[in-house]
Short mmCIF file of C-alpha atoms in Angstrom, two decimals:
data_model
loop_
_atom_site.label_atom_id
_atom_site.label_comp_id
_atom_site.label_asym_id
_atom_site.label_seq_id
_atom_site.Cartn_x
_atom_site.Cartn_y
_atom_site.Cartn_z
CA MET U 28 0.00 0.00 0.00
CA THR U 29 1.41 3.35 -1.10
CA LEU U 30 0.45 6.44 0.92
CA ASN U 31 1.78 9.95 0.54
CA ASP U 32 2.64 12.18 3.50
CA GLY U 33 -0.75 13.90 3.47
CA GLN U 34 -2.72 10.63 3.49
CA MET U 35 -0.52 9.16 6.21
CA SER U 36 -0.92 12.26 8.39
CA LYS U 37 -4.70 12.13 7.93
CA LEU U 38 -4.84 8.44 8.89
CA GLN U 39 -2.70 8.93 11.99
CA GLN U 40 -4.82 11.89 13.11
CA LEU U 41 -8.04 9.97 12.52
CA SER U 42 -6.76 6.86 14.34
CA GLN U 43 -6.29 8.94 17.50
CA SER U 44 -9.52 10.93 17.23
CA CYS U 45 -12.05 10.88 20.07
CA THR U 46 -14.85 12.56 18.10
CA ALA U 47 -14.82 10.76 14.74
CA PRO U 48 -17.13 7.74 14.22
CA LEU U 49 -15.70 4.54 15.72
CA ARG U 50 -15.84 2.66 12.39
CA GLU U 51 -13.64 5.28 10.72
CA VAL U 52 -11.17 5.25 13.64
CA GLN U 53 -10.86 1.45 13.46
CA ARG U 54 -10.32 1.50 9.69
CA ALA U 55 -7.66 4.18 10.00
CA ARG U 56 -5.84 2.09 12.63
CA ILE U 57 -6.00 -0.97 10.36
CA LEU U 58 -4.43 0.93 7.47
CA CYS U 59 -1.76 2.48 9.70
CA HIS U 60 -0.73 -0.95 11.03
CA TYR U 61 -0.74 -2.48 7.54
CA HIS U 62 1.33 0.36 6.13
CA ALA U 63 3.83 -0.26 8.94
CA GLY U 64 4.31 -3.81 7.64
CA GLU U 65 2.30 -5.81 10.17
CA THR U 66 0.48 -8.98 9.13
CA ILE U 67 -3.30 -9.33 8.99
CA ALA U 68 -3.28 -11.76 11.93
CA GLY U 69 -1.13 -9.38 13.99
CA ILE U 70 -3.42 -6.46 13.20
CA ALA U 71 -6.47 -8.53 14.19
CA ARG U 72 -4.91 -9.45 17.53
CA ALA U 73 -3.79 -5.87 18.25
CA LEU U 74 -7.18 -4.33 17.47
CA LYS U 75 -9.23 -7.28 18.82
CA MET U 76 -11.01 -7.79 15.49
CA THR U 77 -11.53 -10.77 13.21
CA ARG U 78 -9.09 -11.41 10.39
CA LYS U 79 -12.02 -11.36 7.97
CA SER U 80 -12.90 -7.78 8.91
CA VAL U 81 -9.28 -6.65 8.74
CA ARG U 82 -8.79 -8.24 5.32
CA LYS U 83 -12.03 -6.65 4.04
CA TRP U 84 -10.88 -3.07 4.64
CA ILE U 85 -7.32 -3.72 3.51
CA ASP U 86 -8.59 -5.20 0.23
CA LYS U 87 -10.89 -2.23 -0.27
CA ALA U 88 -8.01 0.19 0.36
CA LEU U 89 -5.78 -1.67 -2.11
CA ALA U 90 -8.52 -1.66 -4.73
CA MET U 91 -10.06 1.83 -4.29
CA GLY U 92 -7.61 3.83 -2.20
CA ALA U 93 -7.30 4.70 1.47
CA ASP U 94 -9.89 7.48 1.41
CA ALA U 95 -12.56 5.19 -0.08
CA ALA U 96 -11.83 2.50 2.51
CA LEU U 97 -12.70 4.85 5.36
CA GLN U 98 -16.30 5.42 4.19
CA ASP U 99 -19.17 3.01 3.70
CA ALA U 100 -20.60 2.80 0.21
CA TYR U 101 -24.06 4.32 -0.06
CA HIS U 102 -26.78 1.69 -0.13
CA ARG U 103 -30.52 1.71 0.26
CA PRO U 104 -31.88 -1.34 2.02
CA ARG U 105 -35.35 -0.87 0.54
CA ALA U 106 -37.19 1.39 -1.84
CA PRO U 107 -38.23 4.76 -0.38
CA VAL U 108 -41.78 5.01 0.89
CA ILE U 109 -42.23 8.56 -0.44
CA THR U 110 -41.70 8.51 -4.19
CA GLU U 111 -39.92 11.18 -6.20
CA GLU U 112 -43.26 12.14 -7.79
CA ALA U 113 -44.72 12.75 -4.32
CA ARG U 114 -41.74 14.90 -3.35
CA ALA U 115 -42.12 16.92 -6.55
CA TRP U 116 -45.80 17.46 -5.72
CA VAL U 117 -44.91 18.86 -2.28
CA VAL U 118 -42.35 21.17 -3.87
CA HIS U 119 -44.96 22.32 -6.39
CA LEU U 120 -47.36 23.14 -3.54
CA ALA U 121 -44.65 25.06 -1.69
CA CYS U 122 -44.04 27.18 -4.80
CA SER U 123 -47.70 28.24 -4.89
CA LYS U 124 -49.58 30.50 -2.48
CA PRO U 125 -52.09 29.13 0.03
CA LYS U 126 -54.64 31.80 -0.94
CA GLU U 127 -54.75 30.22 -4.40
CA LEU U 128 -55.98 27.00 -2.75
CA GLY U 129 -58.70 28.62 -0.67
CA TYR U 130 -56.81 29.52 2.51
CA ALA U 131 -56.74 32.91 4.18
CA ALA U 132 -52.95 32.91 4.62
CA GLU U 133 -50.69 34.69 2.17
CA LEU U 134 -47.66 32.45 2.77
CA TRP U 135 -47.23 28.83 3.79
CA THR U 136 -46.19 27.73 7.24
CA ARG U 137 -44.79 24.24 7.75
CA SER U 138 -47.87 23.21 9.75
CA LEU U 139 -50.34 24.53 7.18
CA LEU U 140 -48.46 22.94 4.29
CA ALA U 141 -48.19 19.59 6.08
CA ARG U 142 -51.92 19.69 6.92
CA HIS U 143 -52.80 20.41 3.29
CA VAL U 144 -50.48 17.63 2.08
CA ARG U 145 -52.11 15.07 4.37
CA ARG U 146 -55.60 16.12 3.34
CA GLU U 147 -55.02 16.17 -0.43
CA ALA U 148 -52.36 13.43 -0.84
CA ALA U 149 -54.71 10.55 -1.58
CA GLN U 150 -56.78 12.52 -4.07
CA ALA U 151 -53.60 13.77 -5.79
CA GLY U 152 -52.36 10.20 -6.25
CA HIS U 153 -49.69 10.22 -3.54
CA PRO U 154 -51.01 8.03 -0.69
CA SER U 155 -47.52 7.75 0.79
CA LEU U 156 -47.96 11.33 2.06
CA SER U 157 -51.35 10.79 3.69
CA ARG U 158 -49.66 10.66 7.12
CA ALA U 159 -46.79 13.07 6.44
CA ALA U 160 -45.74 15.04 9.50
CA LYS U 161 -44.39 18.58 9.56
CA ALA U 162 -40.84 17.20 9.85
CA THR U 163 -41.34 15.17 6.68
CA VAL U 164 -42.39 18.26 4.75
CA GLN U 165 -39.42 20.11 6.24
CA ARG U 166 -36.98 17.46 4.98
CA ILE U 167 -38.49 17.51 1.50
CA LEU U 168 -38.19 21.30 1.26
CA ALA U 169 -34.68 21.27 2.75
CA GLU U 170 -33.45 19.16 -0.17
CA GLN U 171 -34.07 22.03 -2.62
CA PRO U 172 -33.79 24.20 -0.41
CA LEU U 173 -37.10 26.10 -0.28
CA HIS U 174 -38.37 28.64 2.28
CA PRO U 175 -41.93 29.53 1.25
CA GLU U 176 -42.53 31.19 4.62
CA ARG U 177 -39.93 33.91 3.95
CA VAL U 178 -40.15 37.04 1.81
CA ARG U 179 -37.26 38.78 0.12
CA TYR U 180 -38.14 42.08 -1.49
CA TYR U 181 -36.95 43.16 -4.90
CA LEU U 182 -37.51 46.25 -7.00
CA GLU U 183 -38.84 45.93 -10.51
CA ARG U 184 -37.24 48.37 -12.90
CA ARG U 185 -40.18 50.18 -14.47
CA ASP U 186 -38.30 53.06 -16.05
CA PRO U 187 -37.09 52.12 -19.56
CA VAL U 188 -34.64 55.04 -19.54
CA PHE U 189 -33.30 54.38 -16.05
CA ALA U 190 -29.65 54.28 -17.16
CA VAL U 191 -30.01 57.47 -19.22
CA ARG U 192 -31.54 59.46 -16.37
CA MET U 193 -29.08 58.10 -13.85
CA ARG U 194 -26.25 59.16 -16.16
CA ASP U 195 -27.72 62.68 -16.44
CA VAL U 196 -27.93 63.02 -12.66
CA LEU U 197 -24.39 61.73 -12.09
CA LEU U 198 -23.04 64.06 -14.74
CA VAL U 199 -24.62 66.98 -12.88
CA TYR U 200 -23.00 65.82 -9.63
CA GLN U 201 -19.65 65.48 -11.37
CA GLU U 202 -19.94 69.00 -12.80
CA VAL U 203 -20.82 70.36 -9.33
CA ALA U 204 -17.80 68.54 -7.86
CA TRP U 205 -15.51 70.20 -10.41
CA GLN U 206 -17.05 73.61 -9.67
CA ASN U 207 -16.56 73.14 -5.93
CA GLU U 208 -12.93 72.06 -6.38
CA ALA U 209 -12.10 75.04 -8.60
CA PRO U 210 -10.48 78.08 -6.90
CA PRO U 211 -13.09 80.57 -5.67
CA ALA U 212 -13.85 83.44 -8.03
CA GLY U 213 -14.87 85.88 -5.31
CA PRO U 214 -18.28 86.30 -3.70
CA GLN U 215 -20.12 85.95 -7.02
CA ARG U 216 -22.19 82.77 -7.39
CA PRO U 217 -21.80 80.47 -10.44
CA PRO U 218 -24.19 81.13 -13.34
CA ILE U 219 -25.89 77.74 -12.68
CA ILE U 220 -26.71 76.88 -9.06
CA THR U 221 -27.59 73.24 -8.42
CA VAL U 222 -29.95 72.28 -5.61
CA SER U 223 -31.34 68.91 -4.63
CA VAL U 224 -35.05 68.96 -3.81
CA ASP U 225 -37.29 66.35 -2.21
CA GLU U 226 -39.87 65.96 0.53
CA LYS U 227 -40.10 63.93 3.73
CA PRO U 228 -43.82 63.23 4.12
CA GLY U 229 -45.80 61.69 6.94
CA LEU U 230 -43.71 62.96 9.85
CA GLN U 231 -45.90 62.52 12.94
CA ALA U 232 -46.48 65.12 15.61
CA ILE U 233 -46.62 63.02 18.78
CA ALA U 234 -47.37 64.34 22.25
CA ASN U 235 -46.64 62.73 25.61
CA THR U 236 -49.50 61.88 27.94
CA ALA U 237 -47.11 62.05 30.92
CA PRO U 238 -43.91 64.08 31.36
CA ASP U 239 -40.53 62.56 30.56
CA LEU U 240 -38.38 61.70 33.59
CA PRO U 241 -34.73 62.80 33.36
CA PRO U 242 -31.83 60.44 34.07
CA VAL U 243 -30.62 60.15 37.67
CA PRO U 244 -26.89 59.42 38.16
CA GLY U 245 -26.30 56.03 39.70
CA LYS U 246 -29.98 55.16 39.63
CA HIS U 247 -31.66 55.67 36.24
CA PRO U 248 -29.18 55.96 33.36
CA ARG U 249 -31.80 56.73 30.69
CA VAL U 250 -34.66 59.13 30.05
CA ALA U 251 -37.91 57.50 31.16
CA ARG U 252 -40.93 57.96 28.89
CA ASP U 253 -44.52 56.78 29.23
CA HIS U 254 -45.63 54.27 26.61
CA GLU U 255 -48.86 56.11 25.83
CA TYR U 256 -48.93 59.06 23.46
CA ARG U 257 -51.29 61.24 21.43
CA ARG U 258 -51.13 61.85 17.70
CA LEU U 259 -51.52 65.47 16.64
CA GLY U 260 -51.33 65.04 12.87
CA THR U 261 -48.55 64.78 10.32
CA CYS U 262 -46.41 67.19 8.38
CA SER U 263 -44.24 67.18 5.28
CA ILE U 264 -40.78 68.70 5.07
CA LEU U 265 -40.01 70.21 1.67
CA ALA U 266 -36.28 70.87 1.45
CA ALA U 267 -33.83 72.17 -1.14
CA LEU U 268 -30.15 71.44 -0.47
CA ASP U 269 -27.57 73.73 -2.08
CA LEU U 270 -24.85 71.44 -3.47
CA HIS U 271 -22.28 74.28 -3.56
CA GLN U 272 -22.55 75.78 -0.08
CA GLY U 273 -24.72 73.33 1.89
CA HIS U 274 -27.46 75.85 2.60
CA VAL U 275 -30.94 74.37 3.16
CA THR U 276 -34.11 76.10 2.02
CA ALA U 277 -37.07 74.34 3.61
CA ARG U 278 -40.76 74.57 4.42
CA VAL U 279 -42.90 72.55 6.83
CA GLU U 280 -46.43 72.02 5.55
CA ARG U 281 -49.44 69.97 6.53
CA ARG U 282 -49.81 68.67 2.97
CA HIS U 283 -47.63 68.27 -0.08
CA ARG U 284 -49.43 69.58 -3.12
CA SER U 285 -48.54 71.75 -6.06
CA ARG U 286 -49.16 74.95 -4.09
CA GLU U 287 -46.75 73.92 -1.35
CA PHE U 288 -44.11 73.00 -3.90
CA ILE U 289 -44.61 76.30 -5.73
CA ALA U 290 -44.11 78.09 -2.41
CA LEU U 291 -40.72 76.35 -2.11
CA LEU U 292 -39.83 77.43 -5.64
CA LYS U 293 -40.72 81.00 -4.72
CA ASP U 294 -38.41 80.78 -1.70
CA LEU U 295 -35.59 79.60 -3.95
CA ASP U 296 -36.35 82.36 -6.45
CA GLN U 297 -36.14 84.92 -3.68
CA TYR U 298 -32.99 83.50 -2.05
CA TYR U 299 -30.76 83.23 -5.12
CA PRO U 300 -29.58 86.14 -7.30
CA PRO U 301 -31.89 86.92 -10.23
CA GLY U 302 -29.21 86.46 -12.88
CA CYS U 303 -28.47 82.77 -12.30
CA ILE U 304 -30.19 79.55 -13.33
CA ILE U 305 -31.45 77.30 -10.53
CA ARG U 306 -30.90 73.70 -11.58
CA ILE U 307 -33.07 71.35 -9.51
CA VAL U 308 -32.44 67.63 -9.07
CA LEU U 309 -35.82 66.08 -8.14
CA ASP U 310 -38.07 63.09 -8.72
CA ASN U 311 -41.24 62.61 -10.77
CA HIS U 312 -43.74 63.50 -8.05
CA SER U 313 -47.04 64.76 -9.47
CA ALA U 314 -46.67 68.09 -7.66
CA HIS U 315 -43.37 68.72 -9.48
CA ILE U 316 -44.82 68.38 -12.96
CA SER U 317 -48.46 69.34 -12.45
CA LYS U 318 -50.30 71.87 -14.59
CA GLU U 319 -50.30 74.38 -11.73
CA THR U 320 -46.53 74.02 -11.31
CA ARG U 321 -45.88 74.34 -15.03
CA THR U 322 -47.98 77.51 -15.09
CA PHE U 323 -45.79 79.03 -12.37
CA LEU U 324 -42.59 77.98 -14.14
CA ALA U 325 -43.84 79.71 -17.30
CA THR U 326 -43.90 83.00 -15.36
CA ARG U 327 -40.15 82.56 -14.60
CA PRO U 328 -38.66 81.70 -18.01
CA ASN U 329 -35.09 80.34 -17.95
CA ARG U 330 -35.04 80.56 -14.15
CA PHE U 331 -35.52 76.90 -13.17
CA GLN U 332 -34.03 73.86 -14.87
CA TYR U 333 -35.21 70.34 -13.99
CA VAL U 334 -32.98 67.26 -13.79
CA LEU U 335 -35.31 64.33 -13.10
CA THR U 336 -34.15 61.21 -11.30
CA PRO U 337 -35.36 57.86 -12.72
CA LYS U 338 -38.35 56.10 -11.22
CA HIS U 339 -37.47 54.21 -8.03
CA GLY U 340 -34.17 56.09 -8.03
CA SER U 341 -34.64 58.29 -4.98
CA TRP U 342 -31.26 57.07 -3.70
CA LEU U 343 -29.72 59.22 -6.47
CA ASN U 344 -31.02 62.39 -4.81
CA ILE U 345 -28.40 63.81 -2.44
CA VAL U 346 -31.03 65.56 -0.32
CA GLU U 347 -31.90 62.12 1.08
CA THR U 348 -28.66 62.32 3.08
CA LEU U 349 -29.94 65.56 4.61
CA PHE U 350 -33.16 63.84 5.68
CA GLY U 351 -31.09 61.04 7.17
CA LYS U 352 -29.10 63.61 9.15
CA MET U 353 -32.33 65.16 10.43
CA ALA U 354 -33.66 61.74 11.48
CA ARG U 355 -30.48 61.00 13.44
CA THR U 356 -30.31 64.39 15.17
CA PHE U 357 -33.18 66.72 16.07
CA LEU U 358 -36.01 64.50 14.79
CA ARG U 359 -34.90 61.51 16.86
CA HIS U 360 -37.44 60.69 19.60
CA ILE U 361 -39.02 64.13 19.17
CA ARG U 362 -42.16 64.82 21.23
CA VAL U 363 -44.21 68.03 21.01
CA GLN U 364 -47.37 69.51 22.48
CA SER U 365 -48.82 70.84 19.23
CA TRP U 366 -48.37 70.63 15.49
CA GLU U 367 -47.12 74.20 15.46
CA GLU U 368 -44.39 73.30 17.94
CA LEU U 369 -43.23 70.50 15.65
CA ARG U 370 -43.07 72.92 12.73
CA ASP U 371 -41.10 75.50 14.73
CA ARG U 372 -38.63 72.94 16.06
CA ILE U 373 -37.99 71.53 12.58
CA LEU U 374 -37.34 75.04 11.26
CA LEU U 375 -35.07 75.66 14.26
CA GLY U 376 -33.13 72.48 13.47
CA ILE U 377 -32.72 73.58 9.85
CA ALA U 378 -31.50 76.99 11.06
CA GLU U 379 -28.89 75.19 13.15
CA ILE U 380 -27.76 73.28 10.05
CA ASN U 381 -27.50 76.53 8.09
CA ALA U 382 -25.45 78.09 10.88
CA ALA U 383 -22.69 75.53 10.15
CA PRO U 384 -23.47 74.28 6.62
CA VAL U 385 -21.86 71.14 5.26
CA VAL U 386 -21.48 70.53 1.52
CA HIS U 387 -22.94 67.14 0.64
CA ARG U 388 -20.90 65.40 -2.06
CA TRP U 389 -21.46 62.45 -4.35
CA LYS U 390 -18.27 60.41 -4.37
CA LYS U 391 -19.17 57.18 -6.19
CA PHE U 392 -19.01 57.80 -9.92
CA ASP U 393 -18.34 54.15 -10.84
CA ALA U 394 -21.97 53.76 -11.97
CA LEU U 395 -21.40 56.57 -14.49
CA ALA U 396 -19.13 54.40 -16.62
CA SER U 397 -21.54 51.47 -16.61
CA ALA U 398 -24.47 53.78 -17.42
CA SER U 399 -22.49 55.20 -20.35
CA GLN U 400 -21.89 51.69 -21.67
CA ASP U 401 -25.58 50.83 -21.37
CA THR U 402 -26.58 53.83 -23.44
CA VAL U 403 -24.09 53.08 -26.25
#
């Protein structure tokens, strides 16, 4: 028997193992003794086994190799009770929805699927599953594997020009980055000012029903707050983030309609010098492209320029990072006594941001190359 250093090291390690199956340990010891030159009778006496058993594993190692001799050949003592057709039927059921079969549930559970299998097995021509337990169904699904009880979300691309619009937005960000890196030309603003506009709707005004309790050193390390609360309505934050200086122009409104968006445009028109173009990166919200909004834009010719993000591409709008900053700072755990207080505190938080503005930058332009290739 010829064994290389790796095989011999594996056999010696396995022969001394306390966790490996006993049959594998015995076979490794047999092969180690035989490789050392001992006779079959001597190996049988040393390991307290029959010579027939020792010869069996030595012959198998000589014929198929040492690794094959350590493992038993797969064999099935009798035909399986559950046929392959029955297993395929269970898999087919798992790939459907229970509501399609008359159940109220949207997704399968193991218990519901096993109950349905037992009830319908005989009629479907698979009597071997008429007594199938939940564990049986679990083993059948684990062979695939299938998890019909889980949901993983995906996003269908519904914009046929997604790559084109993404490329346009990234080109704008790249141009802004070059403008910001250029040496300052004095206090005069660039002829095209780029702002990122979006809204954060549905922000709740929540009031406490009992006062918060402050932390007490050595006793209560956290703020204590009663579980009950009162809802006082919702608000929408309409914000425009200047990509050159970091200034935020914002409004807090009860609703987000065309008139509220037009009010934001008027604020931008008033804030920026009259001789420049305000380039706005924004999404396809109905308020942004409504008839009322277009009528207002017609009264300010060559003042506003739209750069639309693709559908389901809100992550391309840099102002989302501003909303994330708000959520992590002054909006976190906020409680108020009135809707007006919520509005005032949001505007106060935005004033604090404008007191020390931070320029938000887009740094990942790798997608720009791939978008350019897609449009070729």
